[in-house]
Short mmCIF file of N, CA and C in Angstrom, two decimals:
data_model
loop_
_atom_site.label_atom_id
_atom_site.label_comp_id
_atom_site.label_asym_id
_atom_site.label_seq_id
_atom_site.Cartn_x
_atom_site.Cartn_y
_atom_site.Cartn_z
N UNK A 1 -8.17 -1.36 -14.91
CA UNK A 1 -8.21 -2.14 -13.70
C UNK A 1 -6.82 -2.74 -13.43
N UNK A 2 -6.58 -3.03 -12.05
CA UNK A 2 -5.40 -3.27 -11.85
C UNK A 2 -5.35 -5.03 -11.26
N UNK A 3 -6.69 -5.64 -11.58
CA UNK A 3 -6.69 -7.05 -11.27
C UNK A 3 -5.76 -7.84 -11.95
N UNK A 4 -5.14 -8.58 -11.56
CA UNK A 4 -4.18 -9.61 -12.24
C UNK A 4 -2.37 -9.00 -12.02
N UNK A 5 -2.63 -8.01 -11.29
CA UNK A 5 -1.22 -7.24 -11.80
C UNK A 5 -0.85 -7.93 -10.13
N UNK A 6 0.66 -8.33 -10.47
CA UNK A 6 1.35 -8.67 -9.42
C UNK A 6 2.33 -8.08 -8.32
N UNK A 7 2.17 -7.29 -6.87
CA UNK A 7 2.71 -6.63 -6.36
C UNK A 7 4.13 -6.89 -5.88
N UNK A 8 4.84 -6.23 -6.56
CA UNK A 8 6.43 -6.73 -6.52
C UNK A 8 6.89 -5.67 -5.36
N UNK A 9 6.94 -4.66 -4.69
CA UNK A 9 6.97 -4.15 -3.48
C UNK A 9 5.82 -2.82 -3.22
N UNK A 10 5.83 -3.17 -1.50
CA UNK A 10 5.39 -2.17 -1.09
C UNK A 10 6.22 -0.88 -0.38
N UNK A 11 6.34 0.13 -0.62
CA UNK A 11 7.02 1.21 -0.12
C UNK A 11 6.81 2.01 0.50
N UNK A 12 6.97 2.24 1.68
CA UNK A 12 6.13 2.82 2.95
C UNK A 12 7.09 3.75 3.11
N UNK A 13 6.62 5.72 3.13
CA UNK A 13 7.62 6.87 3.20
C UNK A 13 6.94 7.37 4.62
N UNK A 14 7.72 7.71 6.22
CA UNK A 14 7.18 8.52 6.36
C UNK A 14 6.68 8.02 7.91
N UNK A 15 6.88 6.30 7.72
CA UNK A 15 6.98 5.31 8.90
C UNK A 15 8.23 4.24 9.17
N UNK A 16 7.91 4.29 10.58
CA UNK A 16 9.32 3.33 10.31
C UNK A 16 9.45 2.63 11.61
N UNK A 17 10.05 1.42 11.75
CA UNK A 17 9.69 0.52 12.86
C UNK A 17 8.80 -0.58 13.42
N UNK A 18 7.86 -0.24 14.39
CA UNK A 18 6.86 -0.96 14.95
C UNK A 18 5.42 -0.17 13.78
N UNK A 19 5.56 0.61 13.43
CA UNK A 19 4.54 1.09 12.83
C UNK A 19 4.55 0.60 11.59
N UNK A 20 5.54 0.59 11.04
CA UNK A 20 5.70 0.17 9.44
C UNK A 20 5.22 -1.03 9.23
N UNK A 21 5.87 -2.21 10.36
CA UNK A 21 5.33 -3.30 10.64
C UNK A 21 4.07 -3.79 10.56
N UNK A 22 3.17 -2.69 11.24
CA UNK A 22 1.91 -2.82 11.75
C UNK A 22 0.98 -2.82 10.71
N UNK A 23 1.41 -1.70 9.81
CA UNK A 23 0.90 -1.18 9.13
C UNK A 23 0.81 -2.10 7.33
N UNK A 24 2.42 -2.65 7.43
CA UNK A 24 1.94 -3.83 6.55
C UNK A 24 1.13 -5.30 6.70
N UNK A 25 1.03 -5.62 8.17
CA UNK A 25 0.54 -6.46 8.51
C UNK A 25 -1.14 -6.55 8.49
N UNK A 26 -1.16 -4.76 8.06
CA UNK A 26 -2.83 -4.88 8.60
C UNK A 26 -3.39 -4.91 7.15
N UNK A 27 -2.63 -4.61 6.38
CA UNK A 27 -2.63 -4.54 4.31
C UNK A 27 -3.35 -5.61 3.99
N UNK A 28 -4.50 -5.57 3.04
CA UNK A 28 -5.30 -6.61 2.66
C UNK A 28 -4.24 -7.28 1.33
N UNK A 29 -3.25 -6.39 1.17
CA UNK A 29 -2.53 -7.16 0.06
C UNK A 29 -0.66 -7.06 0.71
N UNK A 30 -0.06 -8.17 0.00
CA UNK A 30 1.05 -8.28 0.26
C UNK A 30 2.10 -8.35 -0.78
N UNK A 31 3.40 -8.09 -0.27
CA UNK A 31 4.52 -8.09 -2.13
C UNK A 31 4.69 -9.63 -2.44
N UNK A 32 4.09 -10.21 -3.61
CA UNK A 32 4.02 -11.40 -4.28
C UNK A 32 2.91 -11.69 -4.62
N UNK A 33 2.04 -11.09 -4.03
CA UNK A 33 0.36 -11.38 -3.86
C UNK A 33 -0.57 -10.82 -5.48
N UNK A 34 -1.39 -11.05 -5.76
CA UNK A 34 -2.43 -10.69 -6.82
C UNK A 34 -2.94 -9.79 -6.84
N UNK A 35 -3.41 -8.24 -7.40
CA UNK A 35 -3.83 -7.58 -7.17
C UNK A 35 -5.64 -7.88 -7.97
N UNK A 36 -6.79 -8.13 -6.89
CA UNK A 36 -7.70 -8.62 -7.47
C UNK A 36 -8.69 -7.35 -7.66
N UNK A 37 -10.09 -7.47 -8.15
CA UNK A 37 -11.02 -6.57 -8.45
C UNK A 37 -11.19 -6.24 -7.00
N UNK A 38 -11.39 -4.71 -6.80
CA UNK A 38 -11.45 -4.72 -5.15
C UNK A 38 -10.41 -4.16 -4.66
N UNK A 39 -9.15 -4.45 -4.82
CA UNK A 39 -8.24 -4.85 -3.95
C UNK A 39 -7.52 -3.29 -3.86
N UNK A 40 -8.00 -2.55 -4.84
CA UNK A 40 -7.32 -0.43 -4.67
C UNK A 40 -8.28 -0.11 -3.34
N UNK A 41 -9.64 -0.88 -3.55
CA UNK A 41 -10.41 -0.14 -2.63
C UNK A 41 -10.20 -0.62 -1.35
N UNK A 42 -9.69 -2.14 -1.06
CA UNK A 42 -9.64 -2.47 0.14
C UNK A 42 -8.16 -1.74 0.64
N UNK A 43 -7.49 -1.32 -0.25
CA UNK A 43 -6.28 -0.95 0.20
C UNK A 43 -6.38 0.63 1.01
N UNK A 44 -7.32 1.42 0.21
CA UNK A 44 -7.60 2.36 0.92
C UNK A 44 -7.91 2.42 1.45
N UNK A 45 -9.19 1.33 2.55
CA UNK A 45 -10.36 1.62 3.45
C UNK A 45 -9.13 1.05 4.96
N UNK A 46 -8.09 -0.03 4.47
CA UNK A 46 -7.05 -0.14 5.53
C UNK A 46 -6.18 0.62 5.93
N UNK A 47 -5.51 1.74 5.02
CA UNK A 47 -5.01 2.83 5.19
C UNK A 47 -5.95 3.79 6.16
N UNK A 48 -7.52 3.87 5.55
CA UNK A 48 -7.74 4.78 6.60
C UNK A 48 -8.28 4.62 7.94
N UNK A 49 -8.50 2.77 7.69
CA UNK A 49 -8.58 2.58 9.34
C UNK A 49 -7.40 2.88 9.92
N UNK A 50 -6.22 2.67 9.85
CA UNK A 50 -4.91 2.66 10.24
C UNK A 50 -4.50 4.14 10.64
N UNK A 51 -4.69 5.04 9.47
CA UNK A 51 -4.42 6.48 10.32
C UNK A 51 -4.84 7.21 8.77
N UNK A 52 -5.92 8.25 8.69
CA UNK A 52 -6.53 9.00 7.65
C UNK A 52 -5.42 9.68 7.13
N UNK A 53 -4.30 10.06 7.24
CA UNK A 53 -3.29 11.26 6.41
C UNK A 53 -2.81 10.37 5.71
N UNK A 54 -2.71 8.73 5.72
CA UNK A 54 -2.02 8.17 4.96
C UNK A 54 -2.47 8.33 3.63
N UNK A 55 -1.64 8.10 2.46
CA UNK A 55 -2.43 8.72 0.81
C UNK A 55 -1.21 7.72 0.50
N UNK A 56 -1.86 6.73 -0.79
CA UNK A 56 -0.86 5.77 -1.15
C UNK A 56 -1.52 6.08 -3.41
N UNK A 57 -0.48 5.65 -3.89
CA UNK A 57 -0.33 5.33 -5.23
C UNK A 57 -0.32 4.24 -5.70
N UNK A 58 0.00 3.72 -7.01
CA UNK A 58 0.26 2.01 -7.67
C UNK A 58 0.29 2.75 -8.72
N UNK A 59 1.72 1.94 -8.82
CA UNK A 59 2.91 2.28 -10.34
C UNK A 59 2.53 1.08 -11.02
N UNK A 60 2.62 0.48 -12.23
CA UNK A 60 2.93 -0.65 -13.08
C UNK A 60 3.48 -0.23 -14.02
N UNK A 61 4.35 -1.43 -14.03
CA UNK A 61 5.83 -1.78 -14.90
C UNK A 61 4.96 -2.82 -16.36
N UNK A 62 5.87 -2.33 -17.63
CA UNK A 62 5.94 -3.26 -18.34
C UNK A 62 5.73 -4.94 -17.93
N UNK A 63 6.54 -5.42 -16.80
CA UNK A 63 6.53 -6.81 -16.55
C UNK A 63 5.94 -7.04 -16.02
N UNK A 64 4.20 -6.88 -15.65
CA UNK A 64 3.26 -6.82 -15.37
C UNK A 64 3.47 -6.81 -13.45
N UNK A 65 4.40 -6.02 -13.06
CA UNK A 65 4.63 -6.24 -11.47
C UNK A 65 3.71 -4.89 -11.07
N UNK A 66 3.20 -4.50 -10.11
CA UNK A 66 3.01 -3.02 -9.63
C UNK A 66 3.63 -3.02 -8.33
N UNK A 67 4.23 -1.65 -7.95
CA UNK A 67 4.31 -1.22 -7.09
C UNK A 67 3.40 -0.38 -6.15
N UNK A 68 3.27 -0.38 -5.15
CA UNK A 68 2.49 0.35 -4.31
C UNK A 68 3.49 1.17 -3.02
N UNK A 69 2.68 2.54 -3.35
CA UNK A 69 3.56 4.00 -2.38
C UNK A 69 2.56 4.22 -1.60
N UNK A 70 3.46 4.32 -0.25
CA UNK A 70 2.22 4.89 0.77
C UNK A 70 3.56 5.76 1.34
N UNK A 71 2.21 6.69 1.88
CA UNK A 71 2.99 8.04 2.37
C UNK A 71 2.17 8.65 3.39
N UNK A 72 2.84 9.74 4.21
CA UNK A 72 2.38 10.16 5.15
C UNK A 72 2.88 11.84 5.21
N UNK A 73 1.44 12.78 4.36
CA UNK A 73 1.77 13.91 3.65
C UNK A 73 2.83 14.70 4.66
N UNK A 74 3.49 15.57 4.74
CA UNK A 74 4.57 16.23 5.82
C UNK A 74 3.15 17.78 6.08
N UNK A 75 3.80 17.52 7.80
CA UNK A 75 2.23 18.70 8.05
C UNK A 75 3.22 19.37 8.99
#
C-alpha cells in the first residue's frame, strides 16, 4: 500500500499549458500531500474522467517521498 507515502512531484508527459493546469487541479492528490488508502484509486477514476488515454505510475524513493507519472500513450 502506498498510504502514508508523501508525494514529492507530479509529472505530467504529453500535456502542457491550460491543460496541464487543469488537469492538476482536478487531481484528488497534490505534491506535499499524503498519499491515503484510496488515493491510487481516486487518482485513476480522475484521470479517466479527465480524458481515458491518460495511464499514470507511482515511483517511491527510499525517503519515503513518491512520485507520480502521468502520460498520454503517443497514437
Amino acid at each position: 500500500t502506498l498510504a502514508g507515502w508523501t508525494v514529492k512531484n507530479i509529472e505530467i508527459v504529453g500535456l502542457s499549458g491550460e491543460t496541464r493546469d487543469r488537469l492538476l487541479a482536478s487531481l484528488p492528490v497534490k505534491a506535499g500531500s499524503k498519499l491515503a488508502e484510496g488515493s491510487v484509486d481516486a487518482i485513476a477514476a480522475a484521470l479517466k474522467k479527465f480524458d481515458v488515454h491518460l495511464t499514470f505510475t507511482v515511483t517511491v524513493g527510499a525517503s519515503g517521498e513518491a512520485v507520480i507519472h502521468i502520460s498520454r500513450p503517443k497514437m
